[in-house]
Coordinates of C-alpha atoms in Angstrom, one line a residue:
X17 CA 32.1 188.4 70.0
X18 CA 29.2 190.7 71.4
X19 CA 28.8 194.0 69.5
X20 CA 29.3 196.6 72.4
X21 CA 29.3 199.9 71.9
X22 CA 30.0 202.6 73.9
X23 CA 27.3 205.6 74.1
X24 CA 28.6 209.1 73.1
X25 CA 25.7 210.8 71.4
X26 CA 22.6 211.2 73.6
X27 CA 20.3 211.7 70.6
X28 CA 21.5 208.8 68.2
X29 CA 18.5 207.1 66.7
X30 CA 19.3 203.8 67.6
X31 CA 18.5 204.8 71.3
X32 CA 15.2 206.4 70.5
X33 CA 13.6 202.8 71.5
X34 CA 15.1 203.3 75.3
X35 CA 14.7 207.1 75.2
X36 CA 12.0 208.9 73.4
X37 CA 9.4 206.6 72.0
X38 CA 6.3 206.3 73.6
X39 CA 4.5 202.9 74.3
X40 CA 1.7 204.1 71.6
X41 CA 4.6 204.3 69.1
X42 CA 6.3 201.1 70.4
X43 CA 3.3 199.3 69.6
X44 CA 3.4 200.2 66.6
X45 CA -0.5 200.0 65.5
X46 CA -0.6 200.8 61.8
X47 CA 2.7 198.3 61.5
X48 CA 2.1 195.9 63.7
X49 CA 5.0 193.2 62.7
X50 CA 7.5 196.1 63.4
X51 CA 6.3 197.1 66.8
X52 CA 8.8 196.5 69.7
X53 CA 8.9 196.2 73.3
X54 CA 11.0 196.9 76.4
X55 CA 12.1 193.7 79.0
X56 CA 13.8 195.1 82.0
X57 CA 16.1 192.9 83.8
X58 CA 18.3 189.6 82.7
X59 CA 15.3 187.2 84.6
X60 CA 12.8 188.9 82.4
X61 CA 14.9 189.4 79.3
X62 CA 15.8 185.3 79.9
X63 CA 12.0 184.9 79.8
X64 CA 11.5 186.3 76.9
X65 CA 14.1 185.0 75.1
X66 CA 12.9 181.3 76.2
X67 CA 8.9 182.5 74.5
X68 CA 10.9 183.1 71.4
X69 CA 11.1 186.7 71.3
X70 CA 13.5 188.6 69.1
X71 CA 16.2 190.6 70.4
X72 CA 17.1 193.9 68.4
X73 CA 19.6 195.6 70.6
X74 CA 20.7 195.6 74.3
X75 CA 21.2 198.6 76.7
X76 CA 22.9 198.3 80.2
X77 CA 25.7 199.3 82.4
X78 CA 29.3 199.0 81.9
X79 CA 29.9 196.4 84.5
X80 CA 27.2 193.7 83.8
X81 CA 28.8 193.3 80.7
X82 CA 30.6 190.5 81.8
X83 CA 28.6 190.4 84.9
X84 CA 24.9 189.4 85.4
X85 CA 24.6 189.9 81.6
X86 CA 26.9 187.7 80.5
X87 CA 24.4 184.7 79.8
X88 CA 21.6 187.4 78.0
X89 CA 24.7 188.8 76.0
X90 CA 25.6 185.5 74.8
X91 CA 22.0 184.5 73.9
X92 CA 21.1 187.9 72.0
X93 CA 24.1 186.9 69.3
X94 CA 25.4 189.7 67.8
X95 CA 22.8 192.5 68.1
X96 CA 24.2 196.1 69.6
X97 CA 24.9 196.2 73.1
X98 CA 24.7 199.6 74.0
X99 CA 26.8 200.4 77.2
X100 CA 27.8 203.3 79.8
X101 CA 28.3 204.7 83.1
X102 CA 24.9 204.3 85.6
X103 CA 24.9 207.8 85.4
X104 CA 25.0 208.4 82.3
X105 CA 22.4 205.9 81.8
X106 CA 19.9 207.6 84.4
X107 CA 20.5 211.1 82.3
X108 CA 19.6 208.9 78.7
X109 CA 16.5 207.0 80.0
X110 CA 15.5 209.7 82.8
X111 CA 15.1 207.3 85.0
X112 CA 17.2 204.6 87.2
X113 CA 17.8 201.3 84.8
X114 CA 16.0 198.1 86.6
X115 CA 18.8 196.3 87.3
X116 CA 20.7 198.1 85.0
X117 CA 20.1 195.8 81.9
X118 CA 16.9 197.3 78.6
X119 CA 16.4 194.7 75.6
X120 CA 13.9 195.9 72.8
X121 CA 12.8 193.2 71.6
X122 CA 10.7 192.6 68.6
X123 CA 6.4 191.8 69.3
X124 CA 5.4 188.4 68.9
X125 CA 2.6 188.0 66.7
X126 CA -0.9 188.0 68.3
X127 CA -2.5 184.8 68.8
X128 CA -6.7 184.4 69.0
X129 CA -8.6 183.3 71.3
X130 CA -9.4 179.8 70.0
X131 CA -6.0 179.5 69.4
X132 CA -4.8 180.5 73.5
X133 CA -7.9 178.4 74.9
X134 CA -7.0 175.2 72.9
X135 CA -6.6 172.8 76.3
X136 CA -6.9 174.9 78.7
X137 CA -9.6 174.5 81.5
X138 CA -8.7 177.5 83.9
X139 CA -8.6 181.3 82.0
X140 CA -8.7 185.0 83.4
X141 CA -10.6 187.5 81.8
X142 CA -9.5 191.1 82.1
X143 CA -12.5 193.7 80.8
X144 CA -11.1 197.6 80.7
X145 CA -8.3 197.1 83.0
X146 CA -6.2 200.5 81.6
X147 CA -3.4 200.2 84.2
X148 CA -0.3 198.5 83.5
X149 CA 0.8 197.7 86.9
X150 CA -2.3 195.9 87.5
X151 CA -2.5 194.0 84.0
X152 CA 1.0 192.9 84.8
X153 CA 0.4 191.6 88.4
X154 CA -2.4 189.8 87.9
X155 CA -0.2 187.8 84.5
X156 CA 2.1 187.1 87.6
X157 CA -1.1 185.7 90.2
X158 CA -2.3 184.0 86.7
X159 CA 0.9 181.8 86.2
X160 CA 1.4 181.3 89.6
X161 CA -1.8 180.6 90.7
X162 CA -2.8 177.5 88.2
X163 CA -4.9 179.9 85.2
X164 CA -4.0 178.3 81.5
X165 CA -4.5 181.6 79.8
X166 CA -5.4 185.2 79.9
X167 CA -7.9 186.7 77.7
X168 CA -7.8 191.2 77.9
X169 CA -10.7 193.3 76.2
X170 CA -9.1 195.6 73.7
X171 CA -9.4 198.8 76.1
X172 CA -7.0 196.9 78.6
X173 CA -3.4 198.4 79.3
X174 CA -1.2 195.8 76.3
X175 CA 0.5 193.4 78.4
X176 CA 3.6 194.4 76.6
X177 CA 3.9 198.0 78.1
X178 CA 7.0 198.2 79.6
X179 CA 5.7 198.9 83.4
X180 CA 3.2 195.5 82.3
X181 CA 6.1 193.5 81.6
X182 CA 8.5 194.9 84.4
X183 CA 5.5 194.0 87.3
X184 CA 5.1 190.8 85.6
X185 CA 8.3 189.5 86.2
X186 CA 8.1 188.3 82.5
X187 CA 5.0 185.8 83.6
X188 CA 3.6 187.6 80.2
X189 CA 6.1 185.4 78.1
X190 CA 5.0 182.1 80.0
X191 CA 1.4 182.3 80.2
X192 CA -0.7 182.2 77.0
X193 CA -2.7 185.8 75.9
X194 CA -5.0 187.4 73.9
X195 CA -7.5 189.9 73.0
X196 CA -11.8 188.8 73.4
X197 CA -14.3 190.2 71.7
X198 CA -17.4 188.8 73.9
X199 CA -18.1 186.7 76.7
X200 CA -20.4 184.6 74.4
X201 CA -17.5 183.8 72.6
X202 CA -15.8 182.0 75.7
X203 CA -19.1 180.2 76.3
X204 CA -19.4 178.9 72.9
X205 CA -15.8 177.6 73.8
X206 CA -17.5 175.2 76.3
X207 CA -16.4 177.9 79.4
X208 CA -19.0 178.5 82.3
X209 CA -18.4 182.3 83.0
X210 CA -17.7 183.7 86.8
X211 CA -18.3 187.5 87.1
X212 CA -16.4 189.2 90.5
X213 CA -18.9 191.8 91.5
X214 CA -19.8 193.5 94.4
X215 CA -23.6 192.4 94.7
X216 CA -25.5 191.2 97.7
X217 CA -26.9 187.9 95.4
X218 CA -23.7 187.0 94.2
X219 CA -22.4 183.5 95.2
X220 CA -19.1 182.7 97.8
X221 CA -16.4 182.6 95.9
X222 CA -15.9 178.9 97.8
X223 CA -19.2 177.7 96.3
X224 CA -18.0 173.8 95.6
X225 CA -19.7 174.3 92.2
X226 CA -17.5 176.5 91.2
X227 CA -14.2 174.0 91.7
X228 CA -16.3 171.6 90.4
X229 CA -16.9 173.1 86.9
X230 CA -14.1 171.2 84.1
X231 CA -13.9 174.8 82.2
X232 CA -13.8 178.2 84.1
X233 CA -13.3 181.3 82.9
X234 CA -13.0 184.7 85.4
X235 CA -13.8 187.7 84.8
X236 CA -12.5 190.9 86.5
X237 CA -13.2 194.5 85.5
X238 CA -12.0 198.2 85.8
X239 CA -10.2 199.9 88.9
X240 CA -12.9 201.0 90.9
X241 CA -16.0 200.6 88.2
X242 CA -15.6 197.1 88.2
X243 CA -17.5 194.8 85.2
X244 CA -19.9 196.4 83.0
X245 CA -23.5 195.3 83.8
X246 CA -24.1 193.9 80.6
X247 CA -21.3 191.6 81.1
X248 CA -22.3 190.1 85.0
X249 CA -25.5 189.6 82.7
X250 CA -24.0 187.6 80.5
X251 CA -21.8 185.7 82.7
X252 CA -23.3 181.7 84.4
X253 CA -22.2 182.9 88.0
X254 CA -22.0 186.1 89.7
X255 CA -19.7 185.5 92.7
X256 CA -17.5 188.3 95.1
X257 CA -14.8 187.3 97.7
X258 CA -15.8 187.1 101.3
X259 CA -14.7 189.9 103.3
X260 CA -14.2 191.5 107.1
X261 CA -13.9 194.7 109.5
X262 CA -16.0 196.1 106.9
X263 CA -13.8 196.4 103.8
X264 CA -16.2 196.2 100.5
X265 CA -13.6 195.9 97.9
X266 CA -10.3 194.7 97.1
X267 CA -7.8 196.0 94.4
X268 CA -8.3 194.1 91.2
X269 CA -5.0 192.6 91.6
X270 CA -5.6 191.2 94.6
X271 CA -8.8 190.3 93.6
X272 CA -7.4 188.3 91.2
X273 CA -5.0 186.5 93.4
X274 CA -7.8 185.1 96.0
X275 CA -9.9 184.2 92.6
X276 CA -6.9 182.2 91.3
X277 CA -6.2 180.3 94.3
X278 CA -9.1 179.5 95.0
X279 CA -10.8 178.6 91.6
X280 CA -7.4 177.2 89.9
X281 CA -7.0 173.9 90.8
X282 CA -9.7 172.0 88.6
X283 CA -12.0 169.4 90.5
X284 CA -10.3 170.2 93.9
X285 CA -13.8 170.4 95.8
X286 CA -15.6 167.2 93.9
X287 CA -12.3 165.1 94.1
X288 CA -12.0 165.4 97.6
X289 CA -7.7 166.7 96.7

């Protein structure tokens, strides 16, 4: 039988998760093995569920109790399932429930890098990407779009902020992660690195060499500043997306989308597929 139980004090500690802890104390730095997160929605909360993640307790409204929740509720055993009206919901959270249904849920453990690029031949790199939105819609273009992993730089937005996670559509539980230290580290890995930069020598991002490399790594920097110089330095190929009418840039997400489709499938351009 599901544990539901009906909220009647706004301020009961069990709900600080939902209501009043930041994402800097969800993360939970100094402990990491306690640190939650927040999945919005039954699809995502499914997701999540399927990666192995470990449900503490469930918030939603009254009627997807036996509604679009029923599968989650069933799956999450018997952890709390905290319930009430929509509106009383909106006043808790201060904002309007995605689809009505919150599970915190418990942080997997980190993997490493080795560990993530074990197999894979097509990998994003994210360097200093600090917004979530973005972080989680280029997870989304990265499992959709044929990329084996995703590698972040340690100043990038966590890919388990809630907004991250929400964008995502829970592509962050089915696509492989972790933090870099260094692009050398990706080349020592057998990668050839592809830097997108806005510079007049860079290559067409359809260069056939590019398909045609076994292992492919791309990187993508900051809203607005873009890669560090250091790191197009460092990189085998500096490349940028062809572009009309005059526009210069694109936003990293969509960015990241072109550079996925286009660079995902391995050996496209040499196999003649």
């Amino acid at each position: 039988m599901p544990n539901i139980i009906e909220i009647t004090d706004f301020s009961a500690p069990a709900l600080d998760v939902y209501a009043r802890l930041t994402e800097a104390q969800l993360l939970n730095r100094e402990h990491p093995a306690q640190g939650l997160f927040i999945a919005e929605s039954p699809k995502v909360i499914e997701r999540a569920l399927d990666a192995g993640c470990v449900p503490v307790s469930l918030l939603m409204q009254r009627e997807h109790i036996e509604g679009q929740a029923r599968e989650v509720i069933r799956r999450c055993g018997d952890v709390p399932v905290y319930t009430a009206a929509l509106d009383v919901l909106t006043a808790l959270t201060g904002f309007q429930l995605t689809r009505g249904v919150l599970c915190a849920m418990r942080r997997p453990k980190l993997r490493n890098t080795e560990e993530v690029c074990t197999g894979a031949r097509r990998i994003a790199v994210l360097e200093h990407v600090v917004n979530p939105t973005n972080v989680g819609a280029i997870f989304r273009s990265a499992a959709a779009l044929h990329m084996d992993a995703v590698l972040l730089t340690p100043e990038c937005s966590n890919p388990l902020y809630r907004r991250a996670v929400r964008v995502s559509m829970g592509t962050v539980f089915q696509i492989p992660w972790a933090f870099l230290e260094s692009v050398s580290q990706l080349q020592q890995l057998g990668f050839k690195t592809v830097a997108l930069a806005l510079r007049e020598d860079a290559l067409d991002l359809r260069d056939p060499r590019l398909a045609s490399e076994e292992r492919l790594a791309i990187l993508l920097g900051a809203e607005g500043d873009g890669l560090a110089p250091q790191t197009i330095a460092d990189c085998d190929y500096t490349v940028r997306i062809p572009m009309s009418h005059g526009v210069d840039s694109l936003n990293v997400a969509a960015a990241s989308a072109v550079a996925f489709w286009q660079l995902g499938c391995v050996n496209d351009a040499a196999g003649g597929a």
